[in-house]
PDB file of C-alpha atoms in Angstrom:
ATOM      1  CA  HIS A   1     -31.686 -13.594 -14.819  1.00 70.00           C
ATOM      2  CA  ARG A   2     -33.281 -10.168 -14.260  1.00 85.00           C
ATOM      3  CA  GLY A   3     -30.049  -8.902 -12.747  1.00 90.00           C
ATOM      4  CA  VAL A   4     -28.136  -9.730 -15.939  1.00 91.00           C
ATOM      5  CA  GLN A   5     -30.800  -8.044 -18.089  1.00 93.00           C
ATOM      6  CA  SER A   6     -30.631  -4.924 -15.915  1.00 95.00           C
ATOM      7  CA  LEU A   7     -26.837  -4.883 -16.093  1.00 95.00           C
ATOM      8  CA  VAL A   8     -26.805  -5.183 -19.900  1.00 95.00           C
ATOM      9  CA  ARG A   9     -29.434  -2.426 -20.168  1.00 94.00           C
ATOM     10  CA  ASP A  10     -27.419  -0.129 -17.885  1.00 95.00           C
ATOM     11  CA  LEU A  11     -24.128  -0.879 -19.676  1.00 95.00           C
ATOM     12  CA  ASN A  12     -25.721  -0.063 -23.043  1.00 94.00           C
ATOM     13  CA  HIS A  13     -27.097   3.190 -21.619  1.00 94.00           C
ATOM     14  CA  ARG A  14     -23.679   4.182 -20.207  1.00 94.00           C
ATOM     15  CA  TYR A  15     -22.000   3.317 -23.506  1.00 95.00           C
ATOM     16  CA  ARG A  16     -24.385   5.556 -25.480  1.00 93.00           C
ATOM     17  CA  GLU A  17     -24.229   8.520 -23.098  1.00 93.00           C
ATOM     18  CA  THR A  18     -20.481   8.454 -22.339  1.00 92.00           C
ATOM     19  CA  PRO A  19     -18.255   9.566 -25.246  1.00 92.00           C
ATOM     20  CA  ALA A  20     -15.074   8.204 -23.618  1.00 93.00           C
ATOM     21  CA  LEU A  21     -16.451   4.672 -23.980  1.00 92.00           C
ATOM     22  CA  HIS A  22     -16.893   4.864 -27.756  1.00 92.00           C
ATOM     23  CA  ALA A  23     -15.574   8.077 -29.351  1.00 90.00           C
ATOM     24  CA  ARG A  24     -12.003   6.939 -30.036  1.00 88.00           C
ATOM     25  CA  ASP A  25     -12.384   3.184 -30.400  1.00 85.00           C
ATOM     26  CA  CYS A  26      -9.991   3.012 -33.357  1.00 85.00           C
ATOM     27  CA  GLU A  27      -7.399   5.472 -32.041  1.00 87.00           C
ATOM     28  CA  PRO A  28      -4.601   4.574 -29.617  1.00 89.00           C
ATOM     29  CA  GLU A  29      -5.118   7.890 -27.784  1.00 90.00           C
ATOM     30  CA  GLY A  30      -8.561   6.691 -26.678  1.00 93.00           C
ATOM     31  CA  PHE A  31      -7.117   3.902 -24.487  1.00 95.00           C
ATOM     32  CA  GLU A  32      -4.583   3.884 -21.646  1.00 96.00           C
ATOM     33  CA  TRP A  33      -3.506   0.968 -19.480  1.00 97.00           C
ATOM     34  CA  LEU A  34      -3.605   1.722 -15.750  1.00 98.00           C
ATOM     35  CA  VAL A  35      -2.911  -1.794 -14.381  1.00 97.00           C
ATOM     36  CA  ALA A  36      -1.811  -4.525 -16.788  1.00 96.00           C
ATOM     37  CA  ASP A  37       0.663  -6.507 -14.718  1.00 95.00           C
ATOM     38  CA  ASP A  38      -1.060  -7.459 -11.445  1.00 97.00           C
ATOM     39  CA  LYS A  39      -1.148 -11.207 -11.984  1.00 96.00           C
ATOM     40  CA  GLU A  40      -0.956 -11.812  -8.228  1.00 97.00           C
ATOM     41  CA  ASN A  41      -4.374 -10.196  -7.651  1.00 97.00           C
ATOM     42  CA  SER A  42      -5.833 -10.830 -11.142  1.00 98.00           C
ATOM     43  CA  VAL A  43      -6.773  -7.158 -11.490  1.00 98.00           C
ATOM     44  CA  TYR A  44      -6.745  -5.172 -14.729  1.00 98.00           C
ATOM     45  CA  ALA A  45      -7.548  -1.486 -15.160  1.00 98.00           C
ATOM     46  CA  TRP A  46      -7.598   0.925 -18.067  1.00 98.00           C
ATOM     47  CA  ALA A  47      -8.786   4.424 -18.908  1.00 97.00           C
ATOM     48  CA  ARG A  48     -10.839   5.591 -21.875  1.00 96.00           C
ATOM     49  CA  HIS A  49     -10.506   9.111 -23.289  1.00 95.00           C
ATOM     50  CA  SER A  50     -12.999  10.843 -25.582  1.00 93.00           C
ATOM     51  CA  GLY A  51     -10.498  13.328 -26.977  1.00 83.00           C
ATOM     52  CA  ALA A  52     -13.188  16.029 -27.065  1.00 73.00           C
ATOM     53  CA  GLY A  53     -12.485  17.322 -23.577  1.00 78.00           C
ATOM     54  CA  GLY A  54     -15.090  14.974 -22.131  1.00 87.00           C
ATOM     55  CA  PRO A  55     -14.598  13.188 -18.836  1.00 94.00           C
ATOM     56  CA  ILE A  56     -12.168  10.299 -18.573  1.00 96.00           C
ATOM     57  CA  VAL A  57     -13.562   6.899 -17.589  1.00 98.00           C
ATOM     58  CA  ALA A  58     -11.471   4.390 -15.625  1.00 98.00           C
ATOM     59  CA  VAL A  59     -12.480   0.724 -15.687  1.00 98.00           C
ATOM     60  CA  ILE A  60     -11.148  -1.811 -13.183  1.00 98.00           C
ATOM     61  CA  SER A  61     -11.886  -5.540 -13.032  1.00 98.00           C
ATOM     62  CA  ASN A  62     -11.256  -8.014 -10.221  1.00 98.00           C
ATOM     63  CA  PHE A  63     -11.190 -11.508 -11.711  1.00 98.00           C
ATOM     64  CA  THR A  64     -11.056 -13.359  -8.376  1.00 98.00           C
ATOM     65  CA  PRO A  65     -13.691 -14.237  -5.754  1.00 97.00           C
ATOM     66  CA  VAL A  66     -11.575 -12.323  -3.205  1.00 97.00           C
ATOM     67  CA  PRO A  67     -12.590  -8.723  -2.354  1.00 98.00           C
ATOM     68  CA  ARG A  68      -9.713  -6.254  -2.600  1.00 97.00           C
ATOM     69  CA  LEU A  69      -9.969  -3.560   0.079  1.00 98.00           C
ATOM     70  CA  GLY A  70      -7.809  -0.447  -0.247  1.00 97.00           C
ATOM     71  CA  TYR A  71      -6.538  -1.446  -3.687  1.00 98.00           C
ATOM     72  CA  VAL A  72      -4.271   1.288  -5.081  1.00 97.00           C
ATOM     73  CA  LEU A  73      -5.692   2.316  -8.448  1.00 98.00           C
ATOM     74  CA  PRO A  74      -3.344   4.517 -10.503  1.00 98.00           C
ATOM     75  CA  LEU A  75      -5.265   7.251 -12.341  1.00 98.00           C
ATOM     76  CA  PRO A  76      -4.446   9.798 -15.042  1.00 97.00           C
ATOM     77  CA  LYS A  77      -5.757  12.747 -12.988  1.00 96.00           C
ATOM     78  CA  ALA A  78      -6.308  13.690  -9.359  1.00 97.00           C
ATOM     79  CA  GLY A  79      -9.806  14.662  -8.288  1.00 97.00           C
ATOM     80  CA  HIS A  80     -13.257  13.278  -7.646  1.00 98.00           C
ATOM     81  CA  TRP A  81     -14.208  10.112  -9.549  1.00 98.00           C
ATOM     82  CA  ARG A  82     -17.850   8.950  -9.537  1.00 97.00           C
ATOM     83  CA  GLU A  83     -18.585   5.221  -9.576  1.00 97.00           C
ATOM     84  CA  ILE A  84     -20.934   4.987 -12.575  1.00 96.00           C
ATOM     85  CA  VAL A  85     -21.095   1.174 -12.892  1.00 97.00           C
ATOM     86  CA  ASN A  86     -20.584  -1.526 -10.294  1.00 98.00           C
ATOM     87  CA  THR A  87     -21.373  -5.031 -11.531  1.00 97.00           C
ATOM     88  CA  ASP A  88     -21.565  -6.192  -7.893  1.00 97.00           C
ATOM     89  CA  ALA A  89     -24.570  -3.944  -7.157  1.00 96.00           C
ATOM     90  CA  THR A  90     -27.532  -5.633  -5.485  1.00 95.00           C
ATOM     91  CA  ALA A  91     -29.704  -4.574  -8.448  1.00 94.00           C
ATOM     92  CA  TYR A  92     -27.660  -7.001 -10.560  1.00 96.00           C
ATOM     93  CA  GLY A  93     -27.724  -9.812  -8.003  1.00 94.00           C
ATOM     94  CA  GLY A  94     -24.399  -8.911  -6.398  1.00 94.00           C
ATOM     95  CA  SER A  95     -23.369  -8.336  -2.797  1.00 94.00           C
ATOM     96  CA  GLY A  96     -23.564  -4.526  -2.949  1.00 95.00           C
ATOM     97  CA  MET A  97     -19.912  -4.013  -2.030  1.00 97.00           C
ATOM     98  CA  GLY A  98     -18.375  -0.877  -3.485  1.00 94.00           C
ATOM     99  CA  ASN A  99     -17.128   2.641  -2.899  1.00 96.00           C
ATOM    100  CA  MET A 100     -20.282   4.467  -1.785  1.00 94.00           C
ATOM    101  CA  GLY A 101     -20.520   5.938  -5.280  1.00 94.00           C
ATOM    102  CA  GLU A 102     -17.217   7.795  -5.393  1.00 97.00           C
ATOM    103  CA  VAL A 103     -13.483   7.909  -4.726  1.00 98.00           C
ATOM    104  CA  THR A 104     -10.989  10.745  -4.486  1.00 97.00           C
ATOM    105  CA  ALA A 105      -7.718  10.459  -6.350  1.00 97.00           C
ATOM    106  CA  GLU A 106      -4.781  12.057  -4.590  1.00 96.00           C
ATOM    107  CA  PRO A 107      -2.090  13.853  -6.612  1.00 96.00           C
ATOM    108  CA  HIS A 108       0.521  11.276  -5.629  1.00 93.00           C
ATOM    109  CA  GLY A 109       1.728   9.065  -8.440  1.00 87.00           C
ATOM    110  CA  SER A 110       1.461   5.308  -8.692  1.00 89.00           C
ATOM    111  CA  HIS A 111       2.520   2.880 -11.454  1.00 86.00           C
ATOM    112  CA  GLY A 112       3.791   5.768 -13.570  1.00 92.00           C
ATOM    113  CA  LYS A 113       0.510   7.702 -13.414  1.00 95.00           C
ATOM    114  CA  PRO A 114       0.218  11.128 -11.757  1.00 96.00           C
ATOM    115  CA  ALA A 115      -2.512  10.196  -9.250  1.00 97.00           C
ATOM    116  CA  HIS A 116      -4.054   7.295  -7.360  1.00 97.00           C
ATOM    117  CA  ALA A 117      -7.124   6.368  -5.329  1.00 98.00           C
ATOM    118  CA  LYS A 118      -7.670   3.595  -2.833  1.00 98.00           C
ATOM    119  CA  VAL A 119     -10.679   1.593  -3.956  1.00 98.00           C
ATOM    120  CA  THR A 120     -12.744  -1.343  -2.787  1.00 98.00           C
ATOM    121  CA  LEU A 121     -12.928  -4.025  -5.474  1.00 98.00           C
ATOM    122  CA  PRO A 122     -15.820  -6.408  -4.955  1.00 98.00           C
ATOM    123  CA  PRO A 123     -15.222 -10.045  -5.896  1.00 97.00           C
ATOM    124  CA  LEU A 124     -15.641 -11.020  -9.559  1.00 97.00           C
ATOM    125  CA  SER A 125     -16.633  -7.504 -10.545  1.00 98.00           C
ATOM    126  CA  THR A 126     -15.978  -4.581 -12.835  1.00 98.00           C
ATOM    127  CA  LEU A 127     -16.256  -0.948 -11.765  1.00 98.00           C
ATOM    128  CA  TYR A 128     -16.413   2.169 -13.919  1.00 98.00           C
ATOM    129  CA  PHE A 129     -15.330   5.530 -12.516  1.00 98.00           C
ATOM    130  CA  MET A 130     -15.880   8.852 -14.308  1.00 97.00           C
ATOM    131  CA  LEU A 131     -13.779  11.912 -13.522  1.00 96.00           C
ATOM    132  CA  ASP A 132     -15.889  14.881 -12.398  1.00 93.00           C
ATOM    133  CA  GLU A 133     -14.373  18.018 -13.884  1.00 78.00           C
TER     134      GLU A 133
END
């Protein structure tokens, strides 16, 4: 119960402080699919853009109880991406599986995007990554 309250509090905080999560809600340029066709793994991913030069946020969800290790996440830019939300964190009652707080996207394309990172997807979780620029 406390874990869910903490998660909701943290999600609300991230939403308020991160323009990419709310600035262009009604504009198609604010949203970009990254993974929309992985029915085999039940994984979806998308990116949010603020349009004001702010950092991009990538969101990826694993809808199965199976951890996905080394999952190839296509990304709109190469570079360092910080893990800013992990719903599987122990603070929320999860297992604590994740990416040690960060991933590096290589400038090698995947799924039509210019970069990709290999990520650990905890079971039944959603992760948010923010591009450090």
